[in-house]
Short mmCIF file of C-alpha atoms in Angstrom, two decimals:
data_model
loop_
_atom_site.label_atom_id
_atom_site.label_comp_id
_atom_site.label_asym_id
_atom_site.label_seq_id
_atom_site.Cartn_x
_atom_site.Cartn_y
_atom_site.Cartn_z
CA UNK A 237 80.20 90.79 114.12
CA UNK A 238 81.00 86.76 113.01
CA UNK A 239 83.49 86.15 110.00
CA UNK A 240 80.81 85.71 107.60
CA UNK A 241 79.04 88.69 107.86
CA UNK A 242 82.91 90.50 108.21
CA UNK A 243 83.97 88.86 104.94
CA UNK A 244 80.35 90.05 103.27
CA UNK A 245 80.72 93.46 104.18
CA UNK A 246 84.45 93.21 103.19
CA UNK A 247 83.05 93.58 99.88
CA UNK A 248 85.10 92.14 97.11
CA UNK A 249 88.09 90.02 98.53
CA UNK A 250 90.97 89.49 97.11
CA UNK A 251 92.63 85.96 96.79
CA UNK A 252 96.18 84.63 95.52
CA UNK A 253 96.87 80.64 95.02
CA UNK A 254 100.40 79.33 94.33
CA UNK A 255 100.83 75.88 93.49
CA UNK A 256 102.80 74.45 90.74
CA UNK A 257 100.04 72.17 90.00
CA UNK A 258 97.44 72.71 87.90
CA UNK A 259 94.82 70.99 89.18
CA UNK A 260 94.96 72.06 92.91
CA UNK A 261 95.12 75.66 91.43
CA UNK A 262 91.88 75.06 90.48
CA UNK A 263 90.57 73.09 93.01
CA UNK A 264 91.25 75.77 95.34
CA UNK A 265 90.34 78.54 93.20
CA UNK A 266 86.88 77.20 92.87
CA UNK A 267 86.41 76.87 96.51
CA UNK A 268 87.40 80.14 97.31
CA UNK A 269 84.70 81.27 94.93
CA UNK A 270 82.35 79.30 96.49
CA UNK A 271 83.10 81.04 99.67
CA UNK A 272 82.31 84.20 98.01
CA UNK A 273 85.63 85.18 96.63
CA UNK A 274 85.14 86.43 92.82
CA UNK A 275 88.69 87.84 92.81
CA UNK A 276 90.92 85.10 92.76
CA UNK A 277 94.34 84.94 90.97
CA UNK A 278 96.92 82.41 90.83
CA UNK A 279 100.78 81.44 90.45
CA UNK A 280 102.77 78.84 89.56
CA UNK A 281 105.78 79.36 91.97
CA UNK A 282 106.85 81.63 94.43
CA UNK A 283 108.82 83.57 92.05
CA UNK A 284 106.30 84.35 90.24
CA UNK A 285 104.19 85.37 93.26
CA UNK A 286 106.54 88.02 94.62
CA UNK A 287 106.01 89.50 91.80
CA UNK A 288 102.42 89.79 91.79
CA UNK A 289 102.36 90.58 95.34
CA UNK A 290 105.05 93.59 94.54
CA UNK A 291 103.06 95.09 91.56
CA UNK A 292 99.12 94.41 93.13
CA UNK A 293 96.97 97.60 92.96
CA UNK A 294 96.25 96.45 96.35
CA UNK A 295 97.20 93.97 98.75
CA UNK A 296 95.83 90.47 98.92
CA UNK A 297 93.05 89.40 101.72
CA UNK A 298 94.50 85.83 101.46
CA UNK A 299 97.75 84.02 99.93
CA UNK A 300 97.34 80.24 99.72
CA UNK A 301 100.16 78.58 98.97
CA UNK A 302 102.06 74.90 98.93
CA UNK A 303 105.00 74.98 100.98
CA UNK A 304 107.23 72.89 98.29
CA UNK A 305 108.26 73.84 94.71
CA UNK A 306 110.49 71.89 92.48
CA UNK A 307 114.19 73.76 91.94
CA UNK A 308 114.43 74.91 88.26
CA UNK A 309 117.72 76.57 87.58
CA UNK A 310 118.82 78.93 90.23
CA UNK A 311 115.06 79.03 91.55
CA UNK A 312 114.91 77.06 94.78
CA UNK A 313 112.21 78.84 96.93
CA UNK A 314 109.60 77.52 98.87
CA UNK A 315 106.53 78.44 100.39
CA UNK A 316 108.25 79.35 103.90
CA UNK A 317 110.97 81.37 101.72
CA UNK A 318 108.46 83.40 100.11
CA UNK A 319 106.43 83.63 103.40
CA UNK A 320 109.93 84.65 105.47
CA UNK A 321 110.54 87.18 102.79
CA UNK A 322 107.67 89.14 102.92
CA UNK A 323 107.87 89.17 106.48
CA UNK A 324 111.25 90.15 106.60
CA UNK A 325 110.85 93.17 103.82
CA UNK A 326 107.69 94.22 105.79
CA UNK A 327 105.95 93.22 102.60
CA UNK A 328 103.05 91.81 104.09
CA UNK A 329 100.42 93.72 105.06
CA UNK A 330 99.04 92.86 108.88
CA UNK A 331 95.42 92.42 107.14
CA UNK A 332 96.84 89.38 104.64
CA UNK A 333 95.79 86.21 105.91
CA UNK A 334 98.54 83.68 104.82
CA UNK A 335 97.92 79.73 104.70
CA UNK A 336 100.02 77.02 104.39
CA UNK A 337 99.86 74.22 102.41
CA UNK A 338 102.03 70.72 103.26
CA UNK A 339 102.09 67.35 103.00
CA UNK A 340 104.75 67.37 105.95
CA UNK A 341 103.33 66.21 109.33
CA UNK A 342 106.29 67.73 110.97
CA UNK A 343 105.81 71.25 109.41
CA UNK A 344 104.00 71.81 112.94
CA UNK A 345 106.84 72.73 114.63
CA UNK A 346 107.66 75.35 111.97
CA UNK A 347 104.14 76.97 112.51
CA UNK A 348 104.20 76.89 116.13
CA UNK A 349 107.34 78.81 116.12
CA UNK A 350 106.58 81.46 113.59
CA UNK A 351 105.86 85.06 114.79
CA UNK A 352 102.37 85.37 113.61
CA UNK A 353 102.99 85.96 109.57
CA UNK A 354 101.40 82.40 109.23
CA UNK A 355 97.73 82.53 109.95
CA UNK A 356 97.16 78.71 109.34
CA UNK A 357 98.47 75.82 107.72
CA UNK A 358 96.72 72.69 106.05
CA UNK A 359 97.92 68.77 105.50
CA UNK A 360 97.54 67.45 102.45
CA UNK A 361 94.91 66.07 101.27
CA UNK A 362 92.75 68.95 101.69
CA UNK A 363 89.09 68.32 101.67
CA UNK A 364 86.74 71.18 100.84
CA UNK A 365 85.61 71.00 104.48
CA UNK A 366 88.40 71.70 106.33
CA UNK A 367 90.03 74.34 103.58
CA UNK A 368 86.15 76.21 104.86
CA UNK A 369 86.54 75.31 108.57
CA UNK A 370 89.97 76.91 108.46
CA UNK A 371 88.99 79.66 106.32
CA UNK A 372 86.43 81.25 108.31
CA UNK A 373 88.53 80.94 111.36
CA UNK A 374 91.20 83.04 109.68
CA UNK A 375 88.68 85.35 108.82
CA UNK A 376 86.92 85.87 112.34
CA UNK A 377 90.73 86.40 113.55
CA UNK A 378 91.27 89.37 110.73
CA UNK A 379 87.83 90.54 112.04
CA UNK A 380 88.68 90.57 115.40
CA UNK A 381 91.66 93.03 114.76
CA UNK A 382 90.35 95.30 112.32
CA UNK A 383 90.85 98.22 115.04
CA UNK A 384 94.42 96.75 115.50
CA UNK A 385 95.22 96.75 111.87
CA UNK A 386 93.88 100.38 111.39
CA UNK A 387 95.69 101.87 113.85
CA UNK A 388 99.24 99.97 112.61
CA UNK A 389 98.46 101.52 109.35
CA UNK A 390 98.33 104.90 110.80
CA UNK A 391 101.30 104.92 112.54
CA UNK A 392 99.79 104.68 115.81
CA UNK A 393 101.80 101.25 117.11
CA UNK A 394 101.62 102.34 120.53
CA UNK A 395 97.78 102.42 120.71
CA UNK A 396 98.02 99.22 118.75
CA UNK A 397 100.20 97.55 120.81
CA UNK A 398 98.03 98.73 124.08
CA UNK A 399 94.88 97.08 122.39
CA UNK A 400 96.58 93.68 121.85
CA UNK A 401 97.57 93.83 125.51
CA UNK A 402 94.41 94.46 126.57
CA UNK A 403 92.59 91.55 124.26
CA UNK A 404 95.10 89.69 126.07
CA UNK A 405 94.67 90.27 129.63
CA UNK A 406 90.95 90.03 128.98
CA UNK A 407 91.27 86.12 127.95
CA UNK A 408 89.77 86.88 124.20
CA UNK A 409 89.82 84.28 121.90
CA UNK A 410 92.52 85.26 120.06
CA UNK A 411 94.53 86.26 122.98
CA UNK A 412 97.47 84.44 121.53
CA UNK A 413 97.71 86.29 118.38
CA UNK A 414 96.88 89.41 120.26
CA UNK A 415 100.21 88.83 122.75
CA UNK A 416 101.97 87.74 118.98
CA UNK A 417 101.11 91.00 117.75
CA UNK A 418 101.52 93.30 120.78
CA UNK A 419 104.79 92.31 121.93
CA UNK A 420 106.50 92.69 118.16
CA UNK A 421 105.01 96.44 118.50
CA UNK A 422 106.39 97.13 122.06
CA UNK A 423 109.71 95.94 120.60
CA UNK A 424 109.33 97.82 117.46
CA UNK A 425 109.16 100.59 119.84
CA UNK A 426 112.06 100.04 121.38
CA UNK A 427 109.59 99.54 124.76
CA UNK A 428 111.53 96.60 126.04
CA UNK A 429 109.56 96.59 129.50
CA UNK A 430 106.80 96.33 127.95
CA UNK A 431 107.44 93.44 125.68
CA UNK A 432 109.23 91.67 128.47
CA UNK A 433 105.84 91.89 130.31
CA UNK A 434 104.03 89.94 127.81
CA UNK A 435 106.14 87.97 126.89
CA UNK A 436 106.37 86.52 130.24
CA UNK A 437 102.78 86.38 130.96
CA UNK A 438 102.02 84.55 127.93
CA UNK A 439 104.78 82.13 128.98
CA UNK A 440 103.04 81.89 132.13
CA UNK A 441 99.77 81.16 130.21
CA UNK A 442 101.24 79.01 127.03
CA UNK A 443 105.15 77.67 126.89
CA UNK A 444 105.69 78.78 122.60
CA UNK A 445 108.71 79.02 120.96
CA UNK A 446 108.45 82.35 119.73
CA UNK A 447 107.80 84.29 123.13
CA UNK A 448 110.98 82.78 124.64
CA UNK A 449 112.95 83.88 121.00
CA UNK A 450 111.42 87.60 121.98
CA UNK A 451 112.80 87.44 125.23
CA UNK A 452 116.01 86.15 123.93
CA UNK A 453 115.86 89.33 121.57
CA UNK A 454 115.27 91.84 124.69
CA UNK A 455 118.48 90.13 126.38
CA UNK A 456 120.04 90.68 123.42
CA UNK A 457 119.11 94.13 122.85
CA UNK A 458 119.82 95.05 126.67
CA UNK A 459 123.72 94.21 125.80
CA UNK A 460 123.39 90.56 127.87
CA UNK A 461 124.58 88.40 124.71
CA UNK A 462 125.99 85.88 127.40
CA UNK A 463 122.40 85.23 128.92
CA UNK A 464 120.66 85.25 125.36
CA UNK A 465 123.17 82.81 124.01
CA UNK A 466 122.04 80.41 126.90
CA UNK A 467 118.29 81.10 126.03
CA UNK A 468 118.47 80.59 122.68
CA UNK A 469 120.69 77.10 123.15
CA UNK A 470 118.27 75.63 125.36
CA UNK A 471 115.42 76.95 122.31
CA UNK A 472 116.88 75.33 119.88
CA UNK A 473 117.53 72.05 121.22
CA UNK A 474 113.95 71.95 122.26
CA UNK A 475 113.14 73.40 118.40
CA UNK A 476 116.14 72.40 115.99
CA UNK A 477 114.02 73.60 113.13
CA UNK A 478 113.37 77.38 114.26
CA UNK A 479 115.11 79.59 111.46
CA UNK A 480 114.46 82.89 113.07
CA UNK A 481 116.14 81.71 116.67
CA UNK A 482 119.10 80.73 114.69
CA UNK A 483 119.30 84.33 113.37
CA UNK A 484 119.37 85.80 116.76
CA UNK A 485 121.73 83.14 117.96
CA UNK A 486 124.23 84.57 115.15
CA UNK A 487 123.94 87.76 116.56
CA UNK A 488 124.47 87.16 119.50
CA UNK A 489 127.70 85.15 119.23
CA UNK A 490 128.86 87.93 117.11
CA UNK A 491 128.35 89.91 120.00
CA UNK A 492 130.25 87.17 121.98
CA UNK A 493 133.24 87.70 119.45
CA UNK A 494 132.36 83.93 118.22
CA UNK A 495 132.53 84.53 114.78
CA UNK A 496 133.67 80.84 113.62
CA UNK A 497 130.90 79.87 115.63
CA UNK A 498 128.21 82.33 114.34
CA UNK A 499 129.08 81.13 110.66
CA UNK A 500 127.71 77.74 111.63
CA UNK A 501 124.50 79.01 113.42
CA UNK A 502 124.06 81.14 110.14
CA UNK A 503 124.73 78.51 107.91
CA UNK A 504 122.36 75.99 109.78
CA UNK A 505 119.70 78.50 109.49
CA UNK A 506 120.06 78.97 105.12
CA UNK A 507 120.10 74.76 105.83
CA UNK A 508 116.80 75.13 106.69
CA UNK A 509 115.62 77.87 104.49
CA UNK A 510 118.32 77.54 101.38
CA UNK A 511 115.85 80.20 99.56
CA UNK A 512 116.35 82.96 102.10
CA UNK A 513 117.77 85.95 100.72
CA UNK A 514 118.71 87.58 103.31
CA UNK A 515 119.96 84.49 105.64
CA UNK A 516 122.30 83.98 102.18
CA UNK A 517 123.98 87.31 102.44
CA UNK A 518 124.49 87.54 106.11
CA UNK A 519 126.10 83.87 105.69
CA UNK A 520 128.23 85.13 102.44
CA UNK A 521 129.34 88.39 104.07
CA UNK A 522 130.69 86.94 107.23
CA UNK A 523 132.50 83.99 105.44
CA UNK A 524 133.96 87.04 103.37
CA UNK A 525 135.34 88.63 106.58
CA UNK A 526 136.36 85.78 107.80
CA UNK A 527 138.81 84.65 104.28
CA UNK A 528 136.38 81.81 102.87
CA UNK A 529 135.41 83.80 99.38
CA UNK A 530 134.83 80.69 97.75
CA UNK A 531 131.93 80.06 100.17
CA UNK A 532 131.04 83.50 100.11
CA UNK A 533 130.90 83.20 96.22
CA UNK A 534 128.37 80.30 96.28
CA UNK A 535 126.20 81.81 99.37
CA UNK A 536 126.38 85.43 97.84
CA UNK A 537 125.99 84.32 94.47
CA UNK A 538 122.85 82.34 94.85
CA UNK A 539 121.20 84.97 96.58
CA UNK A 540 121.46 87.51 93.94
CA UNK A 541 120.22 84.59 91.35
CA UNK A 542 117.34 84.27 93.48
CA UNK A 543 116.54 87.96 94.62
CA UNK A 544 117.42 89.83 91.91
CA UNK A 545 113.90 90.79 92.05
CA UNK A 546 113.14 90.99 95.78
CA UNK A 547 113.32 94.15 98.02
CA UNK A 548 114.91 91.98 100.49
CA UNK A 549 118.32 91.54 98.81
CA UNK A 550 120.48 93.97 100.05
CA UNK A 551 122.62 95.89 97.84
CA UNK A 552 125.98 95.68 100.06
CA UNK A 553 125.54 91.57 99.99
CA UNK A 554 125.96 92.10 95.81
CA UNK A 555 129.51 94.34 96.95
CA UNK A 556 130.74 91.64 99.14
CA UNK A 557 129.72 89.14 96.27
CA UNK A 558 132.11 91.54 93.88
CA UNK A 559 134.75 91.58 96.17
CA UNK A 560 134.97 87.80 96.89
CA UNK A 561 134.57 87.57 93.18
CA UNK A 562 138.49 89.17 92.94
CA UNK A 563 139.81 86.61 95.34
CA UNK A 564 138.17 83.81 93.41
CA UNK A 565 139.46 85.56 90.10
CA UNK A 566 135.43 85.03 89.21
CA UNK A 567 135.26 87.98 86.38
CA UNK A 568 132.04 86.91 85.32
CA UNK A 569 130.08 87.05 88.33
CA UNK A 570 132.11 89.95 89.24
CA UNK A 571 130.85 91.76 86.43
CA UNK A 572 127.39 90.31 87.07
CA UNK A 573 127.33 92.33 90.25
CA UNK A 574 128.37 95.41 89.02
CA UNK A 575 125.50 95.67 86.17
CA UNK A 576 123.45 94.71 89.15
CA UNK A 577 124.34 97.72 90.93
CA UNK A 578 124.81 100.05 87.75
CA UNK A 579 121.00 99.12 87.14
CA UNK A 580 120.13 99.93 90.47
CA UNK A 581 121.85 103.21 90.26
CA UNK A 582 119.85 104.16 87.42
CA UNK A 583 116.31 103.11 89.54
CA UNK A 584 117.82 104.92 92.68
CA UNK A 585 119.39 108.12 91.14
CA UNK A 586 119.47 110.41 94.43
CA UNK A 587 120.16 107.59 96.47
CA UNK A 588 123.97 108.34 98.25
CA UNK A 589 124.08 104.76 99.26
CA UNK A 590 123.72 102.93 95.98
CA UNK A 591 125.97 105.55 94.47
CA UNK A 592 128.82 104.43 97.13
CA UNK A 593 128.11 101.43 96.79
CA UNK A 594 128.21 101.06 93.02
CA UNK A 595 131.69 103.22 93.56
CA UNK A 596 132.49 99.80 95.71
CA UNK A 597 131.83 97.56 92.91
CA UNK A 598 133.53 99.27 90.55
CA UNK A 599 136.77 99.55 92.44
CA UNK A 600 136.15 95.51 92.94
CA UNK A 601 135.72 95.24 88.92
CA UNK A 602 138.86 96.77 88.23
CA UNK A 603 140.95 95.05 90.61
CA UNK A 604 139.42 91.61 89.08
CA UNK A 605 140.20 93.03 85.65
CA UNK A 606 143.83 93.88 86.90
CA UNK A 607 143.25 97.92 86.58
CA UNK A 608 144.68 98.82 89.09
CA UNK A 609 145.25 102.74 88.55
CA UNK A 610 141.32 102.71 87.76
CA UNK A 611 141.07 100.84 91.58
CA UNK A 612 143.07 103.28 93.22
CA UNK A 613 141.06 106.40 92.08
CA UNK A 614 138.14 104.46 93.08
CA UNK A 615 139.51 104.21 96.12
CA UNK A 616 140.73 107.59 96.66
CA UNK A 617 136.95 108.87 95.79
CA UNK A 618 135.65 106.52 98.75
CA UNK A 619 138.30 107.74 100.97
CA UNK A 620 137.26 111.24 100.18
CA UNK A 621 134.00 110.64 101.73
CA UNK A 622 135.08 109.22 105.21
CA UNK A 623 133.88 112.13 107.03
CA UNK A 624 130.64 112.44 105.43
CA UNK A 625 127.73 111.59 107.76
CA UNK A 626 126.54 109.31 105.72
CA UNK A 627 129.80 106.97 104.91
CA UNK A 628 128.59 104.01 106.97
CA UNK A 629 130.29 101.18 109.19
CA UNK A 630 129.34 98.87 105.72
CA UNK A 631 131.48 101.17 103.73
CA UNK A 632 134.12 101.42 105.92
CA UNK A 633 134.71 97.76 105.79
CA UNK A 634 134.04 97.91 101.55
CA UNK A 635 136.86 100.28 101.80
CA UNK A 636 139.39 98.19 103.65
CA UNK A 637 138.84 95.29 101.89
CA UNK A 638 139.24 96.73 98.95
CA UNK A 639 142.17 98.50 99.91
CA UNK A 640 144.43 95.67 100.86
CA UNK A 641 143.35 93.64 97.89
CA UNK A 642 145.14 97.11 95.97
CA UNK A 643 147.62 97.88 97.74
CA UNK A 644 150.28 95.29 96.68
CA UNK A 645 149.91 95.92 92.98
CA UNK A 646 149.78 99.99 93.19
CA UNK A 647 150.91 102.67 95.44
CA UNK A 648 148.44 104.28 97.56
CA UNK A 649 150.17 107.00 99.43
CA UNK A 650 147.22 107.90 101.95
CA UNK A 651 146.64 104.84 102.72
CA UNK A 652 147.75 104.98 106.35
CA UNK A 653 145.69 108.00 106.93
CA UNK A 654 142.70 106.18 105.87
CA UNK A 655 143.09 103.32 107.45
CA UNK A 656 143.59 105.57 110.87
CA UNK A 657 140.67 107.17 110.02
CA UNK A 658 138.71 104.27 109.50
CA UNK A 659 139.56 103.43 113.16
CA UNK A 660 139.32 106.43 114.61
CA UNK A 661 135.56 106.78 113.52
CA UNK A 662 134.25 103.37 113.39
CA UNK A 663 135.83 101.11 115.89
CA UNK A 664 133.16 101.79 118.35
CA UNK A 665 132.63 98.30 120.10
CA UNK A 666 134.79 95.25 120.16
CA UNK A 667 132.54 93.11 117.51
CA UNK A 668 133.16 95.96 115.46
CA UNK A 669 136.75 96.64 115.92
CA UNK A 670 137.12 92.61 114.97
CA UNK A 671 135.16 92.96 111.54
CA UNK A 672 137.41 95.65 110.22
CA UNK A 673 140.28 93.69 111.56
CA UNK A 674 138.96 91.04 109.53
CA UNK A 675 138.49 93.49 106.40
CA UNK A 676 142.51 94.40 106.84
CA UNK A 677 143.56 91.07 107.54
CA UNK A 678 144.95 90.01 104.38
CA UNK A 679 147.60 92.85 104.84
CA UNK A 680 149.10 92.12 108.91
CA UNK A 681 150.58 95.59 108.52
CA UNK A 682 147.62 97.43 107.96
CA UNK A 683 145.67 95.09 110.34
CA UNK A 684 148.60 96.00 113.20
CA UNK A 685 148.01 99.79 111.90
CA UNK A 686 144.19 99.79 112.55
CA UNK A 687 144.50 97.72 115.99
CA UNK A 688 146.92 100.54 117.15
CA UNK A 689 144.52 103.49 116.29
CA UNK A 690 141.68 101.94 117.40
CA UNK A 691 143.66 101.58 120.78
CA UNK A 692 144.56 105.12 120.80
CA UNK A 693 141.10 106.72 120.86
CA UNK A 694 140.05 104.19 123.13
CA UNK A 695 143.02 105.52 125.23
CA UNK A 696 142.25 108.97 124.66
CA UNK A 697 138.28 108.56 125.76
CA UNK A 698 139.88 106.92 129.00
CA UNK A 699 142.20 109.43 129.49
CA UNK A 700 139.51 111.92 129.44
CA UNK A 701 137.02 110.56 131.70
CA UNK A 702 140.24 110.72 134.54
CA UNK A 703 139.86 114.28 135.35
CA UNK A 704 136.20 112.85 136.60
CA UNK A 705 138.41 111.77 139.53
CA UNK A 706 139.76 115.12 140.64
CA UNK A 707 135.76 116.60 139.91
CA UNK A 708 137.38 118.43 136.71
CA UNK A 709 133.63 118.13 135.21
CA UNK A 710 134.32 121.12 132.83
CA UNK A 711 137.73 119.47 131.39
CA UNK A 712 136.63 116.14 131.35
CA UNK A 713 133.61 117.20 128.91
CA UNK A 714 135.83 120.19 126.86
CA UNK A 715 137.90 116.97 126.35
CA UNK A 716 135.56 114.50 125.65
CA UNK A 717 133.69 116.67 123.19
CA UNK A 718 136.87 118.07 121.38
CA UNK A 719 137.47 114.25 121.02
CA UNK A 720 133.75 113.19 119.90
CA UNK A 721 134.27 116.27 117.14
CA UNK A 722 137.90 115.08 115.95
CA UNK A 723 136.69 111.19 115.49
CA UNK A 724 133.00 111.35 114.58
CA UNK A 725 132.91 108.14 116.80
CA UNK A 726 129.74 107.15 118.13
CA UNK A 727 130.76 105.14 121.62
CA UNK A 728 132.62 108.99 121.83
CA UNK A 729 129.68 110.90 121.02
CA UNK A 730 127.47 108.66 123.25
CA UNK A 731 129.97 109.07 125.85
CA UNK A 732 129.99 112.47 126.03
CA UNK A 733 126.07 112.84 125.90
CA UNK A 734 125.78 110.74 128.94
CA UNK A 735 128.40 112.35 130.98
CA UNK A 736 126.43 116.02 130.14
CA UNK A 737 123.69 114.48 131.35
CA UNK A 738 125.19 113.16 134.71
CA UNK A 739 127.59 115.48 135.50
CA UNK A 740 126.48 119.13 133.54
CA UNK A 741 124.90 120.29 136.82
CA UNK A 742 128.40 120.99 137.79
CA UNK A 743 129.02 123.16 134.99
CA UNK A 744 127.98 126.96 134.83
CA UNK A 745 124.27 126.67 132.88
CA UNK A 746 126.00 128.28 129.76
CA UNK A 747 129.00 126.12 129.33
CA UNK A 748 126.74 123.16 129.39
CA UNK A 749 124.18 124.33 127.34
CA UNK A 750 126.93 125.26 125.09
CA UNK A 751 129.07 121.87 125.14
CA UNK A 752 125.11 120.13 124.84
CA UNK A 753 124.58 122.11 121.12
CA UNK A 754 128.03 120.29 120.24
CA UNK A 755 126.70 117.36 121.53
CA UNK A 756 123.80 117.03 119.77
CA UNK A 757 124.82 118.51 116.78
CA UNK A 758 126.89 115.14 116.50
CA UNK A 759 124.81 113.32 117.71
CA UNK A 760 122.05 113.80 115.17
CA UNK A 761 123.64 113.02 112.22
CA UNK A 762 126.61 110.72 113.08
CA UNK A 763 125.64 108.11 116.03
CA UNK A 764 123.25 106.04 113.49
CA UNK A 765 125.65 105.98 110.60
CA UNK A 766 128.13 104.71 112.14
CA UNK A 767 126.51 102.09 114.32
CA UNK A 768 124.75 100.37 111.26
CA UNK A 769 126.31 97.49 110.81
CA UNK A 770 124.57 96.19 107.68
CA UNK A 771 122.02 99.00 106.10
CA UNK A 772 118.86 97.67 104.13
CA UNK A 773 118.25 98.46 100.74
CA UNK A 774 117.26 101.33 99.25
#
């Protein structure tokens, strides 16, 4: 079926044009109507377009956006920022075509690097004939992938990925686009070998930056962060404007415990995309851990200004802003963060995560107002939930950061108990342990206590494993399960699970089954919550 026939069959297509110029919006809308699209909406700025996209009764079939917009107040979004935000929040259906309009020839380097969210771009000045040619090409590609999109909408990701891989292998017209979608789906399914196979096959055909980035993501997923760093360093030398690569490089540096370098990398991503909410929050949160409250307030505050109506704004980042405001004595901004989370709690009355984050912000606000008794009461309430399955790593970090800011001003009798419990449960890797140490760093005795408790839990797990040397498999597994039940530490739970898998056959079937049930009960409710470094917004 031709693209023109596909559009005719689609009936009433909906388009959105985003441009500050009244004349440009009118011209583009006129061209689209001549092409057969009767429903064309328009927006002057990305912030307005974001609201329209969110509230639309059905997704737009086509979005045409200018790249540059004048800064207004705290709004500094570009068309690229809007595209990135929609992609990161999965707020852009795959059947929606996105065309960028720009007067920068260098934008091709950005377009070449993108991972499939952008369908095309046009350089100004635009002619009607040029736009029409690009429009029909985009529509033809969307029509060719109709069955793939249907499978994705139905949640049949593996089927969609296999369809894309077949289209690539057959050398079809849009094989590069098929590789983009298929490899991303394999990554989402955690089928890393299949994703790697597609990336390598594509690179043998054409050297595209996003495929090399995909290989680095796989290396990072398989705990090969050093190799990922080398891959990304080479990629960024050749593509210095590739913001997505800086995101992954920053993650790899965090895994390598190079936190200062990670800040520099995340800052580079923010420099490239200053209106990207996710990147602003990522940078600001890490700056807070590293004891840079002024920079943290700057970046986290900008994220709240830009993203108050955006789904990509993470509520944890708003809590980080409130905590940074305590250090900067920025009461007004702290109150603003508190009001935002209070409103969020009203919108999500059943969300335990939002309730806990709101409580964290209330403690921060009490500290900013120097109401230390109220802050202590809030900390007691937070610590009371330390053993709850959904009390996550982010909440443990909040507890420590607030505790060390409150302790110099009022007694906290159970402080030592809380710190040891945080270490037992959430010191699950070197990077996570280091971040918790940084959270406690304003009070060196608490930092030392956390480090000592983390060392003890690691020593206990090593001691349990020593029994394998003398082939005391039952004793090893019993010790690991008891340690897992006591600590609720995701790493210990996974260690017990793996040990049972490899050595359980040495036990009586009944004993192995009993231990297996205890391990699975822990794994089901504690491993995910313990491992999340940053949770998504509810």
